[in-house]
Short mmCIF file of N, CA and C in Angstrom, two decimals:
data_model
loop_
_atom_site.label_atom_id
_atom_site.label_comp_id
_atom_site.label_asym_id
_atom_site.label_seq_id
_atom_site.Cartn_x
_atom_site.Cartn_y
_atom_site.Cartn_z
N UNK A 1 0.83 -1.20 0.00
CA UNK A 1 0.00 0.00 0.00
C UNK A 1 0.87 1.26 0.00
N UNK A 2 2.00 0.88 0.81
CA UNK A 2 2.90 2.30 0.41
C UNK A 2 3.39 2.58 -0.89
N UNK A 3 3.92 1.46 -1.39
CA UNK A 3 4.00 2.18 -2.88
C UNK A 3 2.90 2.81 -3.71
N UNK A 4 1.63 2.32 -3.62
CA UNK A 4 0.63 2.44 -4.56
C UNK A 4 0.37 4.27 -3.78
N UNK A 5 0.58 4.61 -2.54
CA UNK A 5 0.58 5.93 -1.86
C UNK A 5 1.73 6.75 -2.83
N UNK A 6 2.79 6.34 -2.58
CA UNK A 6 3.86 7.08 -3.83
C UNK A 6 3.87 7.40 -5.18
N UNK A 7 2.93 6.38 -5.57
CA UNK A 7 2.86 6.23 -7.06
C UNK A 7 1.61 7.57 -7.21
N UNK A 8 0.47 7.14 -6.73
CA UNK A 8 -0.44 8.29 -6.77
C UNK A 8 0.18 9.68 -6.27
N UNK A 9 0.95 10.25 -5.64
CA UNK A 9 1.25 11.29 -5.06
C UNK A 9 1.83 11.95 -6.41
N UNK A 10 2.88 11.23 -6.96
CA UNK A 10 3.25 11.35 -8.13
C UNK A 10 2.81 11.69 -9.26
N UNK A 11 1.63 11.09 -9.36
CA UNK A 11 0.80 11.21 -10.34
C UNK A 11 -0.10 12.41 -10.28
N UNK A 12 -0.23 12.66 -8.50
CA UNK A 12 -1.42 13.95 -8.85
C UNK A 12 -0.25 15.20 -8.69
N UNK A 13 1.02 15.06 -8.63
CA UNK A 13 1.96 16.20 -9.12
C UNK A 13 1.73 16.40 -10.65
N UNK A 14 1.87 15.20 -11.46
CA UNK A 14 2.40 15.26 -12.51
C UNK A 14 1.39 16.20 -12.99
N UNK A 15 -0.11 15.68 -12.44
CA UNK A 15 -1.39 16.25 -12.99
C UNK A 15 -1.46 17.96 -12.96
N UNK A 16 -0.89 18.19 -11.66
CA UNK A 16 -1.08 19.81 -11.04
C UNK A 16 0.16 19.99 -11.80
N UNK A 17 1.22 19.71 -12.33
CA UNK A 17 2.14 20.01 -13.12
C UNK A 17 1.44 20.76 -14.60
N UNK A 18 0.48 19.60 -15.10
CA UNK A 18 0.32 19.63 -16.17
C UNK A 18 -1.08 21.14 -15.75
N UNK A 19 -1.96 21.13 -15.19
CA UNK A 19 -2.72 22.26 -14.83
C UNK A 19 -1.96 23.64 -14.54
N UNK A 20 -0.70 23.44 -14.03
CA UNK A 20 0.01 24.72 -14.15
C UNK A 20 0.29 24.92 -15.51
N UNK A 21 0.92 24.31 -16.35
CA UNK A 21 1.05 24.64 -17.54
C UNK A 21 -0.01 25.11 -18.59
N UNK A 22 -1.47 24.36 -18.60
CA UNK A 22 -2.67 24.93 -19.19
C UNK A 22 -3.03 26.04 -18.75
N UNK A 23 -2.56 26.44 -17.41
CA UNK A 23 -3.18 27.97 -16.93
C UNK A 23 -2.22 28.80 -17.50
N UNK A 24 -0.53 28.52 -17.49
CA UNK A 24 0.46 29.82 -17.73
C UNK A 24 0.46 29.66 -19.42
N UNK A 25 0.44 28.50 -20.11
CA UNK A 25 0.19 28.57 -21.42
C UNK A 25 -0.50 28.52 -22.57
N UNK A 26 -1.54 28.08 -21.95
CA UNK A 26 -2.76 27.49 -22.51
C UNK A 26 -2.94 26.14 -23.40
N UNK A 27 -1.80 25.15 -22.62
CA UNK A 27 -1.69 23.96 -23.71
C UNK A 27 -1.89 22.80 -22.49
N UNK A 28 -2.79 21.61 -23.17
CA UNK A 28 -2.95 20.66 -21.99
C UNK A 28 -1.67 19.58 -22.92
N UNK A 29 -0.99 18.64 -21.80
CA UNK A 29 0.02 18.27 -22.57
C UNK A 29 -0.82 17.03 -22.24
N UNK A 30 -1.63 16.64 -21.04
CA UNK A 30 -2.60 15.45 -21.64
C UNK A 30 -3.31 15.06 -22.29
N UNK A 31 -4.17 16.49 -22.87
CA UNK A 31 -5.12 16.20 -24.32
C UNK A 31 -3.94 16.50 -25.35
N UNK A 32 -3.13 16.92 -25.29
CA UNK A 32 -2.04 16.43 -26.71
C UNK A 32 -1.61 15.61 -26.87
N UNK A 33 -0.98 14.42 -25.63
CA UNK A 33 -0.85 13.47 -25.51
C UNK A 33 -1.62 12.66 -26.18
N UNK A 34 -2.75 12.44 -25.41
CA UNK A 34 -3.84 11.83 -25.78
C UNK A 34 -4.72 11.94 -27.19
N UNK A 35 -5.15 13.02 -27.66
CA UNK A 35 -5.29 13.52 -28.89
C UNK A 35 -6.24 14.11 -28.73
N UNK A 36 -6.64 14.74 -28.07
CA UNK A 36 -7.78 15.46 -27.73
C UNK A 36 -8.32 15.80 -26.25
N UNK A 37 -9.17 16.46 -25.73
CA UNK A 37 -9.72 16.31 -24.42
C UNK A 37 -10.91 15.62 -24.51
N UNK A 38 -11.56 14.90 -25.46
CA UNK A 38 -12.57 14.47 -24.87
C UNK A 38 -12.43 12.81 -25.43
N UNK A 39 -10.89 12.73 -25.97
CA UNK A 39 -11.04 11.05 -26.52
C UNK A 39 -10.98 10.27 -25.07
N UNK A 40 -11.46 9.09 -25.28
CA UNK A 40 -11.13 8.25 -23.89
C UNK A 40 -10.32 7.96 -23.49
N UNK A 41 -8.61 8.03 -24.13
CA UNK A 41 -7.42 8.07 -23.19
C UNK A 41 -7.36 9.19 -22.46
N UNK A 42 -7.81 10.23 -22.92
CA UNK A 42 -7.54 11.71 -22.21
C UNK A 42 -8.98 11.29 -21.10
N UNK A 43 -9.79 11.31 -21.28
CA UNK A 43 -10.42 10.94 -20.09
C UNK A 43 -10.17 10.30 -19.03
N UNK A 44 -9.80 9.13 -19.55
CA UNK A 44 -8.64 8.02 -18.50
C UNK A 44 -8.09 7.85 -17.64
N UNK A 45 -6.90 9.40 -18.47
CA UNK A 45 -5.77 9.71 -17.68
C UNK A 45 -6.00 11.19 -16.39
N UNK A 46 -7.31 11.76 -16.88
CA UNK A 46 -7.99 12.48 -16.26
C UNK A 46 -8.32 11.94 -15.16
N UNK A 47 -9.12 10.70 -14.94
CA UNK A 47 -9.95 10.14 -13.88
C UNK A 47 -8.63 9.31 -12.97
N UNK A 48 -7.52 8.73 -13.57
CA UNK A 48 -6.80 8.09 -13.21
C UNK A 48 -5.89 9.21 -11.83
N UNK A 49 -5.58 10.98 -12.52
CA UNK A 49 -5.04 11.54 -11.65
C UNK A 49 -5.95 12.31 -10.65
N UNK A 50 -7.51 12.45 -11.22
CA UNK A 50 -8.29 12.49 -9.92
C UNK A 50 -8.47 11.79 -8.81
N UNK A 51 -8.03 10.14 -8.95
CA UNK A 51 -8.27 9.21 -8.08
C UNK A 51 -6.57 8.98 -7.49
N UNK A 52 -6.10 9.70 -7.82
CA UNK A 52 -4.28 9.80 -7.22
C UNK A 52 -4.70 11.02 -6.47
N UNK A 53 -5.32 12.32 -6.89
CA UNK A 53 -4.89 13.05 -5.93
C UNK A 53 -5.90 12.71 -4.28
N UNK A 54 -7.41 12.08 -4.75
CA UNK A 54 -7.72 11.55 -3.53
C UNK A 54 -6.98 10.27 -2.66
N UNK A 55 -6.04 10.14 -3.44
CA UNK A 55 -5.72 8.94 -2.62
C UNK A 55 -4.53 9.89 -1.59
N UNK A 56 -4.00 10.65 -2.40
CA UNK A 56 -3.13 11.59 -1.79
C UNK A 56 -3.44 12.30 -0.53
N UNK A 57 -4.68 13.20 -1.08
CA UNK A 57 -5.21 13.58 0.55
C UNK A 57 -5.73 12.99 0.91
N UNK A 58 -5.64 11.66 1.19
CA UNK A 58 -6.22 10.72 2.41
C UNK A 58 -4.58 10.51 3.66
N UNK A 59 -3.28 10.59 2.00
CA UNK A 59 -2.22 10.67 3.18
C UNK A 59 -2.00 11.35 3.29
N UNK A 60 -2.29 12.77 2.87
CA UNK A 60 -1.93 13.71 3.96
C UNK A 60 -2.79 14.03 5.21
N UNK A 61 -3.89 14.06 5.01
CA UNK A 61 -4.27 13.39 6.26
C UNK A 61 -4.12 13.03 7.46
N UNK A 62 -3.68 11.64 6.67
CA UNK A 62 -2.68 10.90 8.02
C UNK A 62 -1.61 11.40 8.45
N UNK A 63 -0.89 11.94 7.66
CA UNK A 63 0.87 12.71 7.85
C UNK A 63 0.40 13.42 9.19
N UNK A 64 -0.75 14.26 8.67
CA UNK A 64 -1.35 15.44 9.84
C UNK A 64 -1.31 14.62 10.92
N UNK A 65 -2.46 13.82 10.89
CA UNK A 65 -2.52 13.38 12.30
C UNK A 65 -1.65 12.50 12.84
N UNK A 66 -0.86 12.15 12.14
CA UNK A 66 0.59 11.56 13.08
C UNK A 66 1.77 12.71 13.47
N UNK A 67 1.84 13.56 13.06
CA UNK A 67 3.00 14.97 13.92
C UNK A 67 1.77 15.11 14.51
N UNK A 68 0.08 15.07 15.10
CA UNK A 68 -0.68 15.81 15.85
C UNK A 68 -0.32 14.68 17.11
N UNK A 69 -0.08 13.73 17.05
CA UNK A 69 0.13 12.28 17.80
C UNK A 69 1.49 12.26 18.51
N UNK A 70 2.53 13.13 17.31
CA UNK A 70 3.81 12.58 17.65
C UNK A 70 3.99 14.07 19.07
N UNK A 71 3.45 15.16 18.77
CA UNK A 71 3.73 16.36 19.12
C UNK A 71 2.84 16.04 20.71
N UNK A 72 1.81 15.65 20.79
CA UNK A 72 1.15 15.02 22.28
C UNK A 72 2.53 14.05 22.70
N UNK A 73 2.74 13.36 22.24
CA UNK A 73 3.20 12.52 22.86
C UNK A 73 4.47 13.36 23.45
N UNK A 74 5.22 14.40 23.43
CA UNK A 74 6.19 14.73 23.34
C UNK A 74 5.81 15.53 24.89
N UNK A 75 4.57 16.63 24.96
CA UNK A 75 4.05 17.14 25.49
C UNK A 75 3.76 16.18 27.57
N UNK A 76 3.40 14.87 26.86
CA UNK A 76 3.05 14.57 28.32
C UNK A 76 3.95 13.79 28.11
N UNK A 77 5.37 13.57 27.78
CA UNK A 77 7.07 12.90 28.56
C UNK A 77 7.44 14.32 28.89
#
């Protein structure tokens, strides 16, 4: 499960990578990739980095609440 956590984290960079670039340039490099925005690889790869970046903030999340865990614990030693 940790890798499949890395792999998605990755992926929803690559995604917000690629959304920075459609905003500063106006070019999606996944519908060019793909050949379009509405063929079904570009969809795909769409749904594929929506479901990376939720998998993502589920660990960050957790990240949170383990320094909220680690920082108590520190508190009452």
């Amino acid at each position: 499960m940790h890798t499949l956590k890395k792999i998605a984290l990755a992926i929803a960079i690559i995604g917000a990578l690629n959304w920075g670039v459609a905003g500063i340039f106006k070019f999606d490099v996944v519908a060019q990739l793909a050949g379009g925005v509405g063929e079904p690889l570009a969809r795909l790869l769409y749904i594929v980095i929506g479901i990376s970046g939720l998998i993502s903030l589920s660990t960050l999340f957790t990240e949170w609440r383990n320094i909220e865990e680690m920082e108590e614990h520190k508190t009452l030693a």
